[in-house]
Short mmCIF file of C-alpha atoms in Angstrom, two decimals:
data_model
loop_
_atom_site.label_atom_id
_atom_site.label_comp_id
_atom_site.label_asym_id
_atom_site.label_seq_id
_atom_site.Cartn_x
_atom_site.Cartn_y
_atom_site.Cartn_z
CA MET A 1 -19.02 7.92 13.04
CA ALA A 2 -20.55 10.90 11.30
CA SER A 3 -18.92 11.59 8.00
CA ALA A 4 -17.52 14.65 6.34
CA LYS A 5 -19.23 16.37 3.14
CA ARG A 6 -17.50 15.28 -0.27
CA LYS A 7 -17.30 17.76 -2.73
CA SER A 8 -16.16 15.59 -5.56
CA ASN A 9 -18.20 13.50 -7.99
CA GLY A 10 -18.14 9.61 -7.96
CA ARG A 11 -18.78 7.33 -5.26
CA ARG A 12 -17.72 7.42 -1.98
CA LYS A 13 -16.12 5.04 -0.77
CA LYS A 14 -18.05 3.20 2.29
CA LEU A 15 -15.64 2.83 5.18
CA ARG A 16 -16.17 0.23 8.30
CA TYR A 17 -15.58 1.05 11.44
CA GLU A 18 -12.75 -1.48 10.96
CA ASP A 19 -11.43 0.63 8.52
CA LEU A 20 -10.75 3.18 10.95
CA ILE A 21 -9.64 1.98 13.88
CA SER A 22 -7.44 -1.54 12.97
CA THR A 23 -3.57 -0.74 12.19
CA ARG A 24 -2.46 -3.91 10.85
CA PRO A 25 -0.24 -4.20 7.59
CA GLY A 26 -2.20 -3.14 4.74
CA SER A 27 -5.51 -1.71 6.82
CA LEU A 28 -6.36 1.33 5.99
CA ALA A 29 -5.72 3.53 9.45
CA GLY A 30 -2.70 1.35 9.05
CA ARG A 31 -1.19 2.84 6.20
CA PHE A 32 -2.61 6.44 6.95
CA MET A 33 -0.82 6.10 10.93
CA ARG A 34 2.60 4.35 8.69
CA ARG A 35 2.80 8.19 7.27
CA PHE A 36 4.54 9.71 10.65
CA TRP A 37 6.97 9.16 12.82
CA HIS A 38 5.90 7.32 15.72
CA PRO A 39 7.49 7.00 19.47
CA VAL A 40 8.45 3.28 20.41
CA TYR A 41 10.57 3.11 23.01
CA ARG A 42 11.81 5.18 26.41
CA ALA A 43 15.89 6.35 25.56
CA GLU A 44 17.23 6.13 28.93
CA GLU A 45 16.15 2.03 29.10
CA LEU A 46 18.00 1.36 25.71
CA GLY A 47 21.70 1.28 27.05
CA ALA A 48 25.02 1.18 24.73
CA GLY A 49 24.79 -2.58 23.03
CA ASP A 50 21.52 -3.61 24.44
CA ALA A 51 18.46 -5.05 21.71
CA LYS A 52 14.60 -5.48 22.64
CA PRO A 53 12.34 -6.70 20.50
CA ILE A 54 9.09 -4.28 20.16
CA GLU A 55 5.63 -4.53 18.83
CA ILE A 56 4.19 -1.63 16.91
CA MET A 57 1.11 -1.81 14.61
CA SER A 58 0.87 -5.48 15.09
CA GLU A 59 4.34 -5.97 13.77
CA ARG A 60 7.39 -7.17 15.00
CA PHE A 61 10.78 -5.24 15.27
CA THR A 62 14.75 -5.68 16.25
CA LEU A 63 14.90 -1.97 18.46
CA TYR A 64 18.60 -1.87 19.65
CA ARG A 65 21.74 0.84 20.59
CA GLY A 66 24.96 0.79 18.80
CA GLU A 67 28.30 0.48 20.66
CA SER A 68 28.18 3.83 19.43
CA GLY A 69 25.30 5.42 21.67
CA THR A 70 22.85 4.96 18.03
CA PRO A 71 19.19 3.67 18.18
CA HIS A 72 18.43 1.51 15.28
CA VAL A 73 15.35 -0.37 14.43
CA VAL A 74 15.90 -3.32 11.61
CA GLY A 75 13.45 -6.23 11.01
CA PHE A 76 12.54 -9.09 13.86
CA ARG A 77 13.62 -11.86 12.45
CA CYS A 78 17.40 -13.32 11.07
CA ALA A 79 17.19 -14.21 7.35
CA HIS A 80 19.09 -16.65 7.65
CA ARG A 81 16.75 -19.21 10.02
CA GLY A 82 14.34 -17.19 10.83
CA THR A 83 15.92 -16.56 14.66
CA GLN A 84 14.54 -13.82 16.96
CA LEU A 85 17.45 -11.23 15.99
CA SER A 86 16.69 -9.57 19.61
CA ALA A 87 18.53 -12.65 21.15
CA GLY A 88 21.84 -11.95 19.23
CA TRP A 89 24.47 -9.40 20.62
CA VAL A 90 25.64 -5.92 19.28
CA GLN A 91 29.11 -5.66 18.05
CA GLY A 92 29.93 -1.87 16.97
CA ASP A 93 26.65 -0.74 15.63
CA CYS A 94 25.79 -3.75 14.04
CA ILE A 95 23.51 -6.80 15.43
CA ARG A 96 24.64 -10.71 15.10
CA CYS A 97 22.43 -13.04 15.45
CA VAL A 98 22.81 -15.68 18.41
CA TYR A 99 22.18 -18.85 15.81
CA HIS A 100 24.56 -18.75 13.01
CA GLY A 101 26.32 -15.43 13.47
CA TRP A 102 24.84 -13.68 10.88
CA LEU A 103 25.78 -10.36 11.09
CA PHE A 104 23.43 -7.14 10.22
CA ASP A 105 23.95 -3.41 10.26
CA GLY A 106 21.62 -0.90 11.26
CA THR A 107 20.32 -0.18 7.73
CA GLY A 108 19.20 -4.23 7.64
CA GLN A 109 22.41 -5.24 5.27
CA CYS A 110 23.96 -8.63 5.93
CA ILE A 111 27.69 -7.79 6.08
CA GLU A 112 28.71 -10.75 7.19
CA GLN A 113 28.22 -14.97 7.11
CA PRO A 114 30.84 -16.75 9.42
CA ALA A 115 29.77 -20.30 8.17
CA GLU A 116 29.49 -19.66 4.63
CA GLU A 117 32.73 -20.24 2.94
CA LYS A 118 31.89 -18.59 -0.17
CA SER A 119 29.58 -15.29 1.53
CA PHE A 120 26.12 -14.28 -0.39
CA ALA A 121 25.83 -11.89 2.69
CA SER A 122 25.71 -8.66 0.04
CA LYS A 123 22.11 -10.53 -1.30
CA ILE A 124 20.20 -9.97 2.11
CA ARG A 125 18.88 -7.76 3.40
CA ILE A 126 16.17 -7.14 5.84
CA ARG A 127 13.80 -4.29 6.50
CA ASN A 128 15.25 -1.46 8.73
CA CYS A 129 13.21 1.67 9.92
CA PRO A 130 14.66 5.35 9.94
CA THR A 131 14.76 6.05 13.67
CA ARG A 132 15.43 9.11 15.38
CA GLU A 133 16.49 9.93 19.42
CA TYR A 134 14.87 13.05 20.24
CA LEU A 135 13.41 14.18 24.03
CA GLY A 136 14.67 11.01 25.51
CA LEU A 137 12.57 9.68 23.01
CA ILE A 138 13.09 7.01 20.24
CA PHE A 139 11.39 7.66 17.31
CA ALA A 140 11.16 5.45 14.50
CA TYR A 141 9.19 5.85 10.50
CA PHE A 142 7.60 2.06 9.13
CA GLY A 143 5.96 3.47 6.14
CA GLU A 144 6.94 2.98 2.75
CA GLY A 145 10.26 5.48 0.96
CA ASP A 146 11.63 8.48 2.07
CA ALA A 147 10.69 9.46 6.06
CA PRO A 148 9.01 12.81 6.57
CA PRO A 149 10.75 15.22 7.94
CA PHE A 150 11.04 14.57 11.81
CA PRO A 151 9.15 16.72 13.65
CA LEU A 152 10.21 19.22 16.56
CA TYR A 153 8.81 20.49 19.15
CA ARG A 154 10.96 22.87 20.35
CA HIS A 155 8.82 24.61 23.33
CA MET A 156 9.66 20.37 25.12
CA GLU A 157 13.70 21.89 24.44
CA ASP A 158 13.49 24.71 26.71
CA GLU A 159 15.17 24.97 30.27
CA GLY A 160 12.99 23.43 33.00
CA VAL A 161 12.71 19.81 33.90
CA LEU A 162 12.11 17.18 31.50
CA GLU A 163 10.65 14.07 32.54
CA VAL A 164 9.71 11.14 30.24
CA LEU A 165 7.26 8.90 31.26
CA SER A 166 4.66 6.11 30.15
CA THR A 167 1.63 4.11 30.60
CA GLU A 168 2.45 0.66 31.00
CA VAL A 169 0.59 -1.48 28.00
CA TRP A 170 -2.86 -1.13 28.25
CA PRO A 171 -5.32 -3.37 26.92
CA CYS A 172 -7.68 -1.15 24.90
CA ASN A 173 -7.45 0.40 20.76
CA PHE A 174 -5.13 3.29 20.66
CA PHE A 175 -8.48 5.44 18.89
CA GLN A 176 -9.97 5.34 22.17
CA ARG A 177 -6.72 7.00 24.03
CA ILE A 178 -7.05 9.22 21.26
CA ASP A 179 -10.83 9.72 21.77
CA ASN A 180 -10.72 10.68 25.34
CA ASN A 181 -7.88 13.82 24.85
CA GLY A 182 -10.33 15.21 22.58
CA ASP A 183 -12.99 15.24 25.13
CA THR A 184 -12.50 17.93 27.86
CA TYR A 185 -15.86 17.28 29.92
CA HIS A 186 -13.61 13.41 31.18
CA VAL A 187 -11.08 16.19 33.67
CA PRO A 188 -13.52 17.56 36.04
CA PHE A 189 -15.22 13.91 36.72
CA VAL A 190 -12.48 11.35 36.06
CA HIS A 191 -9.61 13.07 37.19
CA ARG A 192 -11.34 15.67 40.07
CA ASP A 193 -9.00 14.26 42.38
CA ALA A 194 -6.10 14.72 41.28
CA TYR A 195 -4.89 18.20 41.44
CA SER A 196 -3.47 19.98 44.42
CA ALA A 197 -5.97 22.51 45.78
CA SER A 198 -4.38 25.63 44.12
CA ALA A 199 -4.65 23.23 40.33
CA ALA A 200 -8.17 22.19 41.39
CA ASN A 201 -9.69 25.20 42.15
CA ASN A 202 -8.51 26.57 38.34
CA ARG A 203 -10.53 23.80 36.48
CA SER A 204 -13.66 23.99 38.95
CA GLY A 205 -17.31 23.57 37.21
CA LEU A 206 -17.73 22.63 33.58
CA PRO A 207 -15.72 24.53 31.16
CA GLU A 208 -16.88 26.72 28.07
CA ILE A 209 -15.30 24.69 25.36
CA SER A 210 -14.11 25.09 21.46
CA LYS A 211 -12.72 23.35 18.76
CA GLU A 212 -11.81 24.10 15.48
CA GLU A 213 -9.34 22.28 12.76
CA SER A 214 -5.71 23.30 12.01
CA PRO A 215 -2.87 23.25 9.72
CA TRP A 216 -1.76 20.63 11.86
CA GLY A 217 -4.54 18.80 13.59
CA THR A 218 -6.81 20.51 15.84
CA THR A 219 -6.83 23.27 18.57
CA SER A 220 -8.79 22.76 21.59
CA TYR A 221 -10.38 25.90 23.99
CA ALA A 222 -11.63 25.53 27.88
CA SER A 223 -12.21 28.15 29.61
CA PHE A 224 -13.12 27.39 33.57
CA SER A 225 -15.40 29.22 35.83
CA ALA A 226 -12.12 30.74 38.11
CA GLY A 227 -10.07 32.21 35.21
CA TRP A 228 -7.44 28.70 33.80
CA ARG A 229 -7.60 28.76 30.52
CA ASN A 230 -6.35 25.84 28.28
CA VAL A 231 -5.10 25.50 24.87
CA PHE A 232 -5.12 21.77 23.72
CA GLN A 233 -3.15 21.42 20.28
CA PHE A 234 -3.39 17.82 18.54
CA PHE A 235 -1.03 17.02 15.86
CA MET A 236 -1.73 14.40 13.30
CA PRO A 237 -2.48 11.53 13.76
CA ASN A 238 -1.72 11.10 17.09
CA ALA A 239 0.23 13.59 19.33
CA TYR A 240 -0.71 16.55 21.70
CA ALA A 241 0.95 19.47 23.94
CA PHE A 242 -1.04 21.43 26.30
CA ARG A 243 -0.31 23.42 29.34
CA ASN A 244 -1.97 22.84 32.78
CA PRO A 245 -1.87 23.20 36.06
CA SER A 246 0.69 22.13 37.82
CA PRO A 247 -0.24 18.80 41.23
CA GLU A 248 3.23 20.12 42.14
CA PRO A 249 2.99 22.59 45.16
CA GLU A 250 6.05 24.64 43.38
CA CYS A 251 4.84 25.38 40.12
CA PRO A 252 1.70 27.23 38.74
CA TRP A 253 1.49 25.38 35.29
CA GLU A 254 3.79 22.64 32.65
CA ASP A 255 3.55 21.57 29.50
CA ARG A 256 2.67 18.48 28.66
CA MET A 257 2.89 16.26 25.48
CA GLN A 258 1.74 12.73 24.76
CA TRP A 259 1.72 10.14 21.63
CA ASP A 260 -0.75 7.37 21.76
CA VAL A 261 0.75 4.57 19.93
CA PRO A 262 -0.81 1.06 18.77
CA LEU A 263 1.28 -1.92 19.51
CA ASP A 264 -1.92 -4.53 18.01
CA ASP A 265 -5.48 -3.63 17.72
CA GLU A 266 -6.24 -4.38 21.35
CA HIS A 267 -3.20 -3.26 23.36
CA SER A 268 -1.49 0.30 22.82
CA LEU A 269 0.77 2.52 25.20
CA GLU A 270 0.98 6.06 25.97
CA PHE A 271 4.12 8.18 26.14
CA ARG A 272 4.20 11.37 28.13
CA LEU A 273 6.26 14.09 28.33
CA ARG A 274 6.14 16.44 31.32
CA ARG A 275 8.01 19.51 31.47
CA LEU A 276 8.28 21.40 34.71
CA PRO A 277 9.99 25.34 34.30
CA LEU A 278 12.16 25.07 37.85
CA THR A 279 15.79 25.57 37.87
CA GLY A 280 18.83 25.40 39.74
CA LYS A 281 18.20 24.63 43.68
CA ALA A 282 13.91 24.36 43.00
CA ALA A 283 14.96 22.04 40.24
CA ASP A 284 17.31 20.02 42.01
CA GLU A 285 14.98 20.26 45.54
CA TYR A 286 12.28 18.36 42.97
CA ARG A 287 14.28 16.26 41.28
CA ALA A 288 15.39 14.68 44.74
CA ARG A 289 11.71 14.38 45.88
CA HIS A 290 10.75 13.14 43.13
CA ALA A 291 13.40 10.52 42.77
CA ASP A 292 12.22 9.30 46.75
CA SER A 293 8.29 8.79 45.46
CA ILE A 294 9.06 6.79 42.45
CA ALA A 295 11.63 4.41 44.93
CA GLU A 296 8.45 4.63 47.34
CA ARG A 297 6.15 3.25 44.69
CA THR A 298 4.51 -0.44 45.18
CA ILE A 299 2.00 -0.31 43.06
CA SER A 300 1.43 0.16 39.05
CA VAL A 301 -0.94 1.81 37.21
CA THR A 302 -3.24 -1.15 35.72
CA GLN A 303 -3.14 -2.66 38.82
CA MET A 304 -5.21 -0.35 40.29
CA GLY A 305 -7.41 0.37 36.94
CA GLU A 306 -7.97 -3.72 36.88
CA ALA A 307 -8.96 -3.21 40.52
CA VAL A 308 -11.85 -0.74 39.84
CA LEU A 309 -12.97 -2.34 36.77
CA SER A 310 -13.24 -5.90 38.84
CA GLY A 311 -15.19 -4.39 41.66
CA ASN A 312 -12.52 -4.71 44.15
CA LEU A 313 -12.23 -1.40 45.19
CA ARG A 314 -13.65 2.23 44.23
CA PHE A 315 -13.15 4.56 41.92
CA ARG A 316 -12.95 7.19 44.68
CA ASP A 317 -10.54 5.69 46.83
CA LEU A 318 -7.71 5.56 43.88
CA ASP A 319 -6.24 8.73 45.61
CA SER A 320 -5.26 7.02 48.34
CA PHE A 321 -2.99 4.42 46.56
CA PHE A 322 -0.84 7.16 44.64
CA LYS A 323 1.36 9.75 46.40
CA ASP A 324 2.51 10.72 42.62
CA LYS A 325 -0.41 12.43 41.55
CA ILE A 326 0.51 11.77 37.78
CA SER A 327 0.33 7.94 38.48
CA LEU A 328 -3.28 8.74 40.41
CA VAL A 329 -4.64 10.21 36.22
CA HIS A 330 -3.09 7.51 34.57
CA SER A 331 -4.80 4.83 36.81
CA GLN A 332 -8.23 7.35 36.40
CA ASP A 333 -7.83 7.25 32.63
CA TYR A 334 -7.44 3.56 32.75
CA VAL A 335 -10.64 2.84 34.18
CA ALA A 336 -12.55 5.23 31.45
CA GLN A 337 -10.76 3.99 28.62
CA VAL A 338 -10.08 0.46 29.60
CA GLY A 339 -13.50 0.12 30.18
CA GLN A 340 -14.49 1.09 27.74
CA GLY A 341 -13.42 -2.87 26.03
CA ALA A 342 -10.61 -3.53 24.13
CA LEU A 343 -12.15 -2.65 20.73
CA ALA A 344 -15.62 0.19 22.01
CA ASP A 345 -18.80 -0.64 20.59
CA ARG A 346 -20.10 2.90 18.66
CA THR A 347 -23.39 2.11 17.91
CA GLN A 348 -24.21 2.04 21.35
CA GLU A 349 -22.87 5.64 21.68
CA HIS A 350 -25.22 8.81 22.52
CA LEU A 351 -23.28 12.00 21.47
CA GLY A 352 -24.38 15.04 22.90
CA ARG A 353 -23.14 18.77 22.71
CA SER A 354 -20.65 18.25 25.05
CA ASP A 355 -19.25 15.82 22.30
CA ILE A 356 -17.96 18.34 20.39
CA GLY A 357 -14.39 17.70 20.33
CA VAL A 358 -14.71 13.96 19.59
CA ILE A 359 -17.09 14.58 16.69
CA LEU A 360 -14.84 17.00 15.23
CA PHE A 361 -12.08 14.63 15.29
CA ARG A 362 -13.57 11.66 14.07
CA LYS A 363 -14.61 13.48 11.16
CA ILE A 364 -11.02 14.64 10.37
CA TRP A 365 -10.45 11.11 10.41
CA GLU A 366 -12.73 9.62 8.38
CA ARG A 367 -12.49 12.66 5.89
CA GLU A 368 -8.26 11.55 5.85
CA LEU A 369 -8.75 7.70 5.28
CA ARG A 370 -12.12 8.05 3.09
CA ALA A 371 -9.23 10.28 0.62
CA LEU A 372 -6.86 7.72 1.30
CA ALA A 373 -8.64 4.84 0.33
CA GLU A 374 -10.37 6.79 -2.90
CA GLY A 375 -6.85 7.45 -3.95
CA ARG A 376 -7.56 10.85 -3.60
CA PRO A 377 -4.34 13.50 -2.07
CA LEU A 378 -4.43 13.91 1.68
CA LYS A 379 -4.29 16.98 3.51
CA LYS A 380 -0.78 18.13 4.36
CA TRP A 381 -0.66 18.62 8.22
CA VAL A 382 2.32 21.46 8.62
CA LEU A 383 3.48 22.31 11.90
CA PRO A 384 2.74 25.24 13.75
CA GLN A 385 5.13 28.28 14.72
CA ASP A 386 6.90 28.21 17.99
CA ALA A 387 4.45 30.39 19.24
CA ASP A 388 1.10 28.64 18.53
CA ILE A 389 2.43 25.77 20.68
CA ARG A 390 3.47 28.60 23.21
CA PHE A 391 -0.32 28.45 23.82
CA GLN A 392 -1.10 31.92 22.06
CA ARG A 393 -3.32 30.97 19.48
CA GLU A 394 -7.07 33.27 19.60
CA PRO A 395 -10.17 31.22 18.37
CA ASP A 396 -11.96 32.02 15.28
CA LYS A 397 -14.48 34.16 16.55
CA GLY A 398 -17.90 32.25 17.73
CA ALA A 399 -16.56 28.63 16.40
CA ARG A 400 -17.45 25.67 18.62
CA ALA A 401 -16.40 23.38 16.51
CA ARG A 402 -14.92 23.56 12.57
CA VAL A 403 -13.61 21.26 10.39
CA GLN A 404 -12.54 21.62 7.10
CA ALA A 405 -14.96 20.00 4.14
#
């Protein structure tokens, strides 16, 4: 990866490629990623009283929803004999181990040891992580110390139809997915068959693009010959907001957000939000039609993506398998991203001028991780004002790719 210039004196710490993409506990990128909130689960898939095992950044945890409806993330194993805690059962807002009945509250504190004549529960505490439910997703903070302020994205709270999507687990590093989202020029090729005729016409041809660092991450601009202009906001370290032409015939556009979350170094999950500006009868009709399309779905994104990668299906034939255009987009991205391998070999790349978005992001990422490795202050990333998220910013004059040193 290209390196940003450093102004301070002293020896520069050499970063390995592994330092930039591995999020294992104690790794450089892992320490950086743990400074932020991350989505971990779709809220509607966790009912009151449910407990689930989850893995995030090569660490395992117990996610459960108390009977009050509050979600909690605590350690993976009971502190007694190490049994998997999610196999137990929820009582109130606590979870009880299936093995010997030790009971832990949402802070990880043990509060009952039924088989102990003299309890020492007050001395036992397992890990707990701050947890928050928002926009149909459950978020958690996995870092040390107090959690930073929880980020709010008000434009996704506006009236309309909000859909919470997540892909299946993909066998590739999360960094490949971040790279893809900074790569504007893949859209006219990878997704050329994924939109309605009007939307496809809006995004025909190769766009003019520019990208610049912002107080919250980066802002990208893409202007297509037919007049459609995309403004793509990236929020450090792994979230995006953008407005796209909609594949739905009743919607000229839709707002989307997504997060690329590492499960381990070779597997990742992308949570996506989609807000369509539909209300009243139009919203009801869309929900009914969309429910029917989900009921008819019999194939998975990973199944079809693997069929292409194994040579059993042509890429251009994916379109005939999906009535749901969002699933088609996911399957196309699967081929492009997983097709690089579980851990992409960046030494074999040959980047060009069309890769300015990828290059800029990698420079920022390496700059921040180098500062962390050398014990220097990191940039304080600040969420934009509402008007900025709503895609109304204008690019700096003449800027194609700009990064702060």
